[in-house]
Amino acid sequence: MVTASRGISIGQLAKATGVNLETIRYYESIRLMPPPPRTRGGHRAYDRTHVQRLAFIRHARELGFGIEDVRALLRLAEPDRRSCAEVRDIASAHLAAVRAKLTLLVALERILDGTVERCSGEQVPICPILDMLGRPS
């Protein structure tokens, strides 16, 4: 797919990785993705390393890692910089955040479930869902 001499276009990179064009440009603008060389016509010419890096970024983002964590993980993924201890620290902190969100989501589910159950769905002047939303936190 990617040739050493010609590279691939941004559209081909997007298709190969499942990342949209605007996101690729954004990652380049924040230097998460290195800028590719340009063709004589000024078009980006990506190579296999760009495909691999972008796939790594996409997967990390799908798992919910923030941009700065992805940046750190990319740095730690370099052969001469590998540190499982540092990667574990980043992943552990992320896992703790995911668990905290899960706890909040379970509480939210209980509140919504109870409120929806109390709603008759009929035309009445009192609506438990609206009342719940209107209460101060």
mmCIF file of C-alpha atoms in Angstrom:
data_model
loop_
_atom_site.group_PDB
_atom_site.id
_atom_site.type_symbol
_atom_site.label_atom_id
_atom_site.label_comp_id
_atom_site.label_asym_id
_atom_site.label_seq_id
_atom_site.Cartn_x
_atom_site.Cartn_y
_atom_site.Cartn_z
ATOM 1 C CA MET A 1 0.000 0.000 0.000
ATOM 2 C CA VAL A 2 2.701 2.530 0.986
ATOM 3 C CA THR A 3 5.674 2.827 -1.299
ATOM 4 C CA ALA A 4 9.013 4.146 -0.143
ATOM 5 C CA SER A 5 9.332 6.533 -3.062
ATOM 6 C CA ARG A 6 5.840 7.983 -3.402
ATOM 7 C CA GLY A 7 4.091 7.604 -0.074
ATOM 8 C CA ILE A 8 0.333 7.861 0.326
ATOM 9 C CA SER A 9 -2.034 10.802 0.370
ATOM 10 C CA ILE A 10 -3.833 12.098 3.429
ATOM 11 C CA GLY A 11 -7.031 10.540 2.077
ATOM 12 C CA GLN A 12 -5.361 7.150 1.808
ATOM 13 C CA LEU A 13 -3.936 7.563 5.315
ATOM 14 C CA ALA A 14 -7.402 8.401 6.619
ATOM 15 C CA LYS A 15 -8.878 5.340 4.929
ATOM 16 C CA ALA A 16 -6.081 3.043 6.124
ATOM 17 C CA THR A 17 -6.438 4.118 9.761
ATOM 18 C CA GLY A 18 -10.101 5.074 10.103
ATOM 19 C CA VAL A 19 -9.189 8.611 11.164
ATOM 20 C CA ASN A 20 -10.811 11.541 9.384
ATOM 21 C CA LEU A 21 -8.819 14.164 7.505
ATOM 22 C CA GLU A 22 -9.536 17.002 9.920
ATOM 23 C CA THR A 23 -8.327 14.912 12.843
ATOM 24 C CA ILE A 24 -5.105 14.043 11.016
ATOM 25 C CA ARG A 25 -4.485 17.730 10.302
ATOM 26 C CA TYR A 26 -5.249 18.556 13.931
ATOM 27 C CA TYR A 27 -2.784 15.916 15.175
ATOM 28 C CA GLU A 28 -0.164 17.428 12.880
ATOM 29 C CA SER A 29 -0.923 20.949 14.123
ATOM 30 C CA ILE A 30 -0.395 19.912 17.758
ATOM 31 C CA ARG A 31 2.664 17.865 16.751
ATOM 32 C CA LEU A 32 1.230 14.533 17.800
ATOM 33 C CA MET A 33 1.861 13.387 14.235
ATOM 34 C CA PRO A 34 5.104 14.400 12.545
ATOM 35 C CA PRO A 35 4.641 16.428 9.389
ATOM 36 C CA PRO A 36 5.094 14.294 6.306
ATOM 37 C CA PRO A 37 7.346 15.211 3.431
ATOM 38 C CA ARG A 38 5.647 16.983 0.548
ATOM 39 C CA THR A 39 5.490 16.044 -3.110
ATOM 40 C CA ARG A 40 6.645 18.494 -5.772
ATOM 41 C CA GLY A 41 3.019 19.551 -6.040
ATOM 42 C CA GLY A 42 2.878 20.316 -2.317
ATOM 43 C CA HIS A 43 0.765 17.318 -1.308
ATOM 44 C CA ARG A 44 1.497 15.378 1.849
ATOM 45 C CA ALA A 45 3.237 12.031 1.233
ATOM 46 C CA TYR A 46 2.794 9.716 4.215
ATOM 47 C CA ASP A 47 4.677 6.471 4.791
ATOM 48 C CA ARG A 48 4.316 3.313 6.880
ATOM 49 C CA THR A 49 5.577 5.014 10.027
ATOM 50 C CA HIS A 50 2.763 7.575 9.761
ATOM 51 C CA VAL A 51 0.201 4.770 9.324
ATOM 52 C CA GLN A 52 1.548 2.912 12.365
ATOM 53 C CA ARG A 53 1.734 6.026 14.527
ATOM 54 C CA LEU A 54 -1.749 7.183 13.594
ATOM 55 C CA ALA A 55 -3.174 3.708 14.259
ATOM 56 C CA PHE A 56 -1.499 3.793 17.696
ATOM 57 C CA ILE A 57 -2.981 7.240 18.397
ATOM 58 C CA ARG A 58 -6.445 6.192 17.225
ATOM 59 C CA HIS A 59 -6.425 3.099 19.418
ATOM 60 C CA ALA A 60 -5.201 5.013 22.475
ATOM 61 C CA ARG A 61 -7.871 7.692 21.928
ATOM 62 C CA GLU A 62 -10.565 5.007 21.521
ATOM 63 C CA LEU A 63 -9.524 3.717 24.945
ATOM 64 C CA GLY A 64 -10.056 7.233 26.292
ATOM 65 C CA PHE A 65 -6.468 8.350 26.818
ATOM 66 C CA GLY A 66 -6.064 12.119 26.697
ATOM 67 C CA ILE A 67 -3.798 13.854 24.215
ATOM 68 C CA GLU A 68 -0.965 14.376 26.704
ATOM 69 C CA ASP A 69 -1.124 10.749 27.813
ATOM 70 C CA VAL A 70 -1.016 9.666 24.159
ATOM 71 C CA ARG A 71 1.989 11.916 23.646
ATOM 72 C CA ALA A 72 3.733 10.306 26.628
ATOM 73 C CA LEU A 73 2.817 6.793 25.467
ATOM 74 C CA LEU A 74 4.184 7.527 21.995
ATOM 75 C CA ARG A 75 7.435 8.706 23.538
ATOM 76 C CA LEU A 76 7.590 5.588 25.703
ATOM 77 C CA ALA A 77 6.854 3.351 22.697
ATOM 78 C CA GLU A 78 10.116 4.388 21.052
ATOM 79 C CA PRO A 79 12.583 1.457 21.169
ATOM 80 C CA ASP A 80 15.224 3.305 23.174
ATOM 81 C CA ARG A 81 12.696 4.865 25.600
ATOM 82 C CA ARG A 82 10.601 1.850 26.617
ATOM 83 C CA SER A 83 9.614 1.868 30.278
ATOM 84 C CA CYS A 84 6.862 -0.487 31.329
ATOM 85 C CA ALA A 85 6.807 1.178 34.756
ATOM 86 C CA GLU A 86 5.982 4.577 33.257
ATOM 87 C CA VAL A 87 3.424 3.076 30.879
ATOM 88 C CA ARG A 88 1.842 1.248 33.802
ATOM 89 C CA ASP A 89 1.623 4.509 35.778
ATOM 90 C CA ILE A 90 -0.168 6.249 32.913
ATOM 91 C CA ALA A 91 -2.511 3.316 32.338
ATOM 92 C CA SER A 92 -3.207 2.951 36.078
ATOM 93 C CA ALA A 93 -4.137 6.625 36.390
ATOM 94 C CA HIS A 94 -6.423 6.281 33.380
ATOM 95 C CA LEU A 95 -7.990 3.123 34.816
ATOM 96 C CA ALA A 96 -8.724 4.977 38.074
ATOM 97 C CA ALA A 97 -10.409 7.769 36.104
ATOM 98 C CA VAL A 98 -12.471 5.229 34.121
ATOM 99 C CA ARG A 99 -13.568 3.531 37.345
ATOM 100 C CA ALA A 100 -14.577 6.891 38.856
ATOM 101 C CA LYS A 101 -16.646 7.666 35.744
ATOM 102 C CA LEU A 102 -18.285 4.246 35.953
ATOM 103 C CA THR A 103 -19.279 4.927 39.558
ATOM 104 C CA LEU A 104 -20.844 8.234 38.521
ATOM 105 C CA LEU A 105 -22.626 6.606 35.576
ATOM 106 C CA VAL A 106 -24.123 3.907 37.813
ATOM 107 C CA ALA A 107 -25.413 6.613 40.173
ATOM 108 C CA LEU A 108 -26.794 8.548 37.207
ATOM 109 C CA GLU A 109 -28.505 5.418 35.905
ATOM 110 C CA ARG A 110 -30.227 4.881 39.268
ATOM 111 C CA ILE A 111 -31.448 8.480 39.408
ATOM 112 C CA LEU A 112 -32.762 8.429 35.847
ATOM 113 C CA ASP A 113 -34.306 4.987 36.215
ATOM 114 C CA GLY A 114 -36.199 5.999 39.348
ATOM 115 C CA THR A 115 -37.327 9.278 37.822
ATOM 116 C CA VAL A 116 -38.489 7.701 34.570
ATOM 117 C CA GLU A 117 -40.394 5.038 36.547
ATOM 118 C CA ARG A 118 -42.294 7.775 38.440
ATOM 119 C CA CYS A 119 -43.291 9.500 35.191
ATOM 120 C CA SER A 120 -46.758 8.549 33.971
ATOM 121 C CA GLY A 121 -46.116 9.917 30.500
ATOM 122 C CA GLU A 122 -49.489 11.655 30.553
ATOM 123 C CA GLN A 123 -50.472 15.322 30.239
ATOM 124 C CA VAL A 124 -50.208 16.387 33.882
ATOM 125 C CA PRO A 125 -49.015 19.627 35.478
ATOM 126 C CA ILE A 126 -46.360 17.845 37.547
ATOM 127 C CA CYS A 127 -43.551 15.973 35.784
ATOM 128 C CA PRO A 128 -41.010 14.126 37.958
ATOM 129 C CA ILE A 129 -38.311 14.348 35.289
ATOM 130 C CA LEU A 130 -38.656 18.135 34.922
ATOM 131 C CA ASP A 131 -38.850 18.512 38.705
ATOM 132 C CA MET A 132 -35.659 16.482 39.112
ATOM 133 C CA LEU A 133 -33.862 18.564 36.469
ATOM 134 C CA GLY A 134 -35.018 21.816 38.053
ATOM 135 C CA ARG A 135 -33.683 20.969 41.528
ATOM 136 C CA PRO A 136 -30.463 22.670 42.583
ATOM 137 C CA SER A 137 -27.498 20.299 42.754
#
